[in-house]
Amino acid sequence: MKRRDAGQYALLAFLFCVLGAFLVYPIWLTVRGGVASDPVTGRGFTLRYLELVFRDPVMREGLVNALMIAIATTALCILISLPLGLVSARFDYRFKRFWDVAVLVPLILPPFVGAVGLKAMIGRYGALNSMLGTEWDILGTARFWGVVVTLALHLYPIVYLNVVAALANLDPSLVEAAKVGGATGWQRFRRITLPLIRPGVFAGSSIVLIWSFTELGTPLVFDYYRTTPVQIFNGVKEMDASAQPYALTIVMLGVAILMYATGRWVLGSSKASSSTRAFRAAETPKLGGVGTALANLMFGFVAFIAVIPHIGVILMSLSTPNTWYRTMAPSSWTLENFQLALERPIVFGSIINSLSLSLIAALVDVVLGVAIAWIIVRGRVKGRAILDGLAMLPLAVPGLVMAFGFIAMSLRWPFGKGDPLEGVIDVVGVSPNPMPLLVIAYAMRRLPYIVRAAVAGLEQVGVELEEAASVFGATTAQKFRRVVVPLLTGNLLAGALLVFSFSMLEVSDSLMLAQQEQHYPITKAIYALTERLGDGVAIASAMGVWGMALLTITLTSVSVLLGKKFGAIFRA
Amino acid sequence: MSVEVKLTGVTKRIGSITAVDQLSLSIKPSDLLFILGPSGCGKTTTLRMLAGLSDPSEGRIHFDGRDVTDLTPRKRNVGMVFQNYALWPHMTVEDNVEFGLRMRKLPRKERRERVAGVLSQVGLGEYGKRKPGQLSGGQQQRVALARALVVHPDVLLLDEPLSNLDANLRVQMRELIRDLCKTNNLTALYVTHDQEEAMSIADQVAILRDGQLEQIGPPDEVYAKPRSEFVARFLGETNILKGDVASIADGRVELKTSAGVIASTNHSGSPTVGEQVSYSIRPESAHLRAALPEECSLSGRIVETKRRGHWLRRRIEFGGGASIIVQEALGSERNDGDKVNVAIHPHDVSILGVGANGTGHT
């Protein structure tokens, strides 16, 4: 082994240790807990609990419902994104740049907060029914579709960004060749464009599929309890005594990995098509009057539907508590909720918690992300592919599973009762301390985004720029500080902003790991407030608006920093 | 300071491919050695091993007797000009040039003086505050050169440094490179596939083929006395013909060929009577005129004429079916079909690859 390879192996070993301890180990504990015959000690082996999951009709129903939510949400996302992406990539029209950004708006609101707004707008006593003078309980009778529509309206930008990126990468001469060969517009789309952008569509879709399959907040707010994530959430309290929540989590993990693997397999089998690269940009013909109107109408319609929850949340945040009931709009307005949202100890504390947790998570991810990306792109050591796979693992592992594993970790050596690190991390004890776990959970969950951002950056930075630094006398550390990191600044900043903002609005870990008020991050505080009678919902909405403002700023910055590469971050 | 560079049995295997195979050569202090060869012949790999960017699978590399084989690039004190310049886009021209001096922890004052000095040497004194993206290709090339020179390297390595420039600029830049190497008294290794560059400014050229050294020597000698068909063809247009050795006397070899009898005094091996050999004659060494006393004379007929710049290339066919290309100045009034006499000096007839059926391996 050469000396310089020794450094790489040491870095690789360190990264394996970190990922092993905080990613693989919690997942392993979950898996182990579900097949241990003695749930208290975690010893023995049995498949009884797993079998029970499939025997119990309630659990079975929960699984089927979660799957149906995932499939319906993904299908709806593709249906929304494909036409939008095609129009945006192929044509030029007035207000195009505005719509390109506007369609990303849904990303700025956690769907479960959106659900509050949606209820206010189209719920039984909401604005729509007041306007029509009816009491049509759309969401009550169709909770399933409420969940699906809310999720799809939140997640379609992920598929949209991937479709646009795939179309930008498509060599226009391939389509032109079909045109010269006599293919009609539809034939070109079906036989050339669609097969070639399929990897991009699948890449985005598999993220949406797993995301919606494991979504916890939205079903909770819609009172749709017969779904696996909610069942796991409700099982947390009994997890130190029962194996059932573990077993349920294993099943969810299995299905999620199956989904992810299927996505990768489909992507892998269409490798040839994904290898096309545009040598020049496709021409984008300017649409005439009718075309422009249609394009604007299409984007406007989707954007309007997508922002209904946001409008609901904003209106709710501006209403005097309990005055928006059976009316089209709140009957009394106030700005007090925004102030109250910042004054309440539960709220203020949660904002401080979220800010510091997310900031630390983003910093941790920048360091890990650069190191992992560098080994993947530049490394010569064996085990790079495994590292790449591990870094992407969080995409396939539901947040709930990780959260569950972290709780299990806090109960085991060295953090368990009487162990050397007792109390360093504690979730379900009498005086819990979940903060270190929340940082780790946030950092691990969003690691893939920053790794992908750094990999994309490194692939564009020629290796000879690093070699030149070595030749002219730089040590490895100097090379990183003076050449690699400055050249990756844009990508790292974008990745860090994404980690930060998604951590600020992270749901499953926050809901599961923070059990006491002083540890609540923003999302858990919002959830707790929505459950509270009186002014709870109004204040929760005001917090939601603060959150939206924050995410608007960060996502706009990311979009500016990354340009068309933005879509590459949301890829499985 | 200039050092002697020595490669001994250097081999580089990448997977199942042997990119460089048992390469041994040395560069004298202050010499400018060109490594020439087609794409994939191992020339860039050799350069990267000298820089320390790639480790040899076998063999040793010495700078002035000091074994540098296992040293990292930063401990070798080399300067390198990359093919695409590899200027750091986030740094100014000055920062790029200063980088190596900073790494060597030189005092700020000295760094500034040296940067200013070298920038004016390459004619970019005014451009220090610009970023590389604001410079033309030729200017970027000069910055890359300045960055390599400023550290006073023991060895200067140049990896096809002119391949991204247009023809006029290439000529200017290669003169500048030669001047700078000589002014700074540098041992330099220059990798290219452009034989014209090599013939113009090299002290020595080494021709590589499939990772092996085919021939090394001063450019004129390698051009005039190629030891193999590969070298002969790689360094310019040539006629390769076959003949049988009829007699050998006082270093003069008489060859019986289908074109007639030709003599050669230009051979490196030891041909034997009766052996079939290949030989090379450059188009500019064959003259359409009556032979002088020491020259050989062949009679043939012009069968084809093509204009090539300021010259004519005429194909002359001989009685036995053999033909050669001859270079003639524009303005000649001969026509296709004319009978001509071709005069060739034995010195200009190079016998190739003796003992290897004339295929050119040595």
Coordinates of N, CA and C in Angstrom, one line a residue, chain A residues 2-5 380 464-476 478-479 482-484 486-487, chain B residues 48 52-53 55 73-75 78-80 82 84 86-91 99-100 102-104 147-148:
Chain A
K2 N 0.6 2.2 -0.9 CA 1.4 3.4 -1.0 C 1.0 4.3 0.2
R3 N 1.9 5.2 0.5 CA 1.7 6.1 1.7 C 0.5 7.0 1.5
R4 N 0.3 7.5 0.3 CA -0.8 8.4 0.1 C -2.1 7.7 0.1
D5 N -2.1 6.4 -0.3 CA -3.3 5.6 -0.2 C -3.6 5.3 1.2
R380 N -8.8 6.4 -4.7 CA -8.3 5.2 -5.5 C -8.4 4.0 -4.7
E464 N -6.9 18.0 -12.5 CA -5.6 18.6 -12.7 C -5.4 19.9 -11.8
L465 N -6.5 20.5 -11.4 CA -6.4 21.7 -10.6 C -5.9 21.2 -9.2
E466 N -6.3 20.0 -8.8 CA -5.8 19.5 -7.5 C -4.3 19.0 -7.7
E467 N -4.1 18.4 -8.8 CA -2.7 17.9 -9.1 C -1.7 19.0 -9.2
A468 N -2.2 20.1 -9.8 CA -1.3 21.3 -9.9 C -0.9 21.8 -8.5
A469 N -1.9 21.8 -7.6 CA -1.6 22.2 -6.2 C -0.6 21.3 -5.6
S470 N -0.7 19.9 -5.8 CA 0.3 19.0 -5.2 C 1.7 19.2 -5.8
V471 N 1.7 19.4 -7.2 CA 3.0 19.6 -7.8 C 3.7 20.9 -7.3
F472 N 2.9 21.9 -7.0 CA 3.5 23.1 -6.5 C 3.7 23.2 -5.0
G473 N 3.6 22.0 -4.4 CA 4.0 21.9 -3.0 C 2.9 21.9 -1.9
A474 N 1.7 21.8 -2.3 CA 0.6 21.9 -1.2 C 0.5 20.5 -0.6
T475 N 0.3 20.5 0.8 CA 0.0 19.3 1.5 C -1.5 19.0 1.2
T476 N -2.0 17.8 1.6 CA -3.4 17.4 1.3 C -4.3 18.5 2.0
Q478 N -3.6 21.6 2.7 CA -3.6 22.9 2.0 C -4.3 22.8 0.7
K479 N -4.2 21.7 0.1 CA -4.9 21.5 -1.2 C -6.5 21.6 -1.0
R482 N -7.2 25.5 0.0 CA -7.0 26.6 -0.9 C -7.6 26.3 -2.3
V483 N -7.8 25.0 -2.6 CA -8.3 24.7 -4.0 C -9.6 24.0 -3.9
V484 N -9.7 22.9 -3.3 CA -11.0 22.1 -3.4 C -12.2 22.8 -2.8
P486 N -12.7 26.1 -1.9 CA -13.1 27.3 -2.5 C -13.8 27.0 -3.8
L487 N -13.4 26.0 -4.6 CA -14.0 25.7 -5.9 C -15.4 25.1 -5.7
Chain B
R48 N 3.8 12.1 -15.7 CA 3.1 12.1 -14.4 C 3.9 11.3 -13.4
G52 N 5.4 12.8 -9.9 CA 5.0 12.2 -8.6 C 3.5 12.1 -8.5
L53 N 2.8 12.3 -9.7 CA 1.3 12.2 -9.6 C 0.9 10.8 -9.9
D55 N 2.4 6.6 -9.5 CA 3.6 5.8 -9.0 C 4.0 4.7 -10.0
P73 N 4.7 14.6 -4.7 CA 5.1 15.7 -5.7 C 5.7 16.9 -5.0
R74 N 5.2 17.2 -3.8 CA 5.7 18.5 -3.1 C 7.1 18.4 -2.7
K75 N 7.6 17.1 -2.6 CA 9.0 17.0 -2.2 C 10.0 16.9 -3.3
V78 N 9.4 20.1 -8.6 CA 9.3 20.2 -10.0 C 8.3 21.3 -10.4
G79 N 8.4 21.8 -11.6 CA 7.4 22.8 -12.1 C 6.7 22.1 -13.2
M80 N 5.3 22.3 -13.3 CA 4.6 21.6 -14.4 C 3.7 22.5 -15.1
F82 N 0.4 22.1 -17.3 CA -0.6 21.1 -17.7 C -1.2 21.4 -19.1
N84 N -4.2 21.5 -20.2 CA -5.3 22.6 -20.2 C -4.9 23.7 -19.2
A86 N -4.6 24.2 -16.1 CA -5.0 23.9 -14.7 C -4.7 25.2 -13.8
L87 N -5.2 26.3 -14.4 CA -5.1 27.5 -13.5 C -6.3 27.5 -12.6
W88 N -6.1 27.9 -11.3 CA -7.2 27.9 -10.4 C -8.1 29.1 -10.7
P89 N -9.3 28.8 -11.1 CA -10.2 29.9 -11.5 C -10.6 30.9 -10.5
H90 N -10.5 30.5 -9.2 CA -10.9 31.4 -8.1 C -9.8 32.3 -7.6
M91 N -8.6 32.1 -8.2 CA -7.5 33.0 -7.8 C -7.1 33.9 -8.9
F99 N 1.3 30.8 -5.6 CA 0.9 29.6 -4.8 C 2.1 28.8 -4.4
G100 N 2.9 28.4 -5.3 CA 4.1 27.5 -5.0 C 5.0 28.1 -4.0
R102 N 4.2 30.4 -1.7 CA 3.5 30.3 -0.4 C 3.7 29.0 0.2
M103 N 3.5 27.9 -0.6 CA 3.7 26.6 0.0 C 5.1 26.3 0.5
R104 N 6.0 27.0 -0.1 CA 7.4 26.9 0.3 C 7.7 27.9 1.4
R147 N 3.9 30.2 -13.5 CA 3.7 29.5 -12.2 C 4.7 28.4 -12.1
A148 N 5.0 27.7 -13.2 CA 6.0 26.6 -13.1 C 7.4 27.1 -12.9

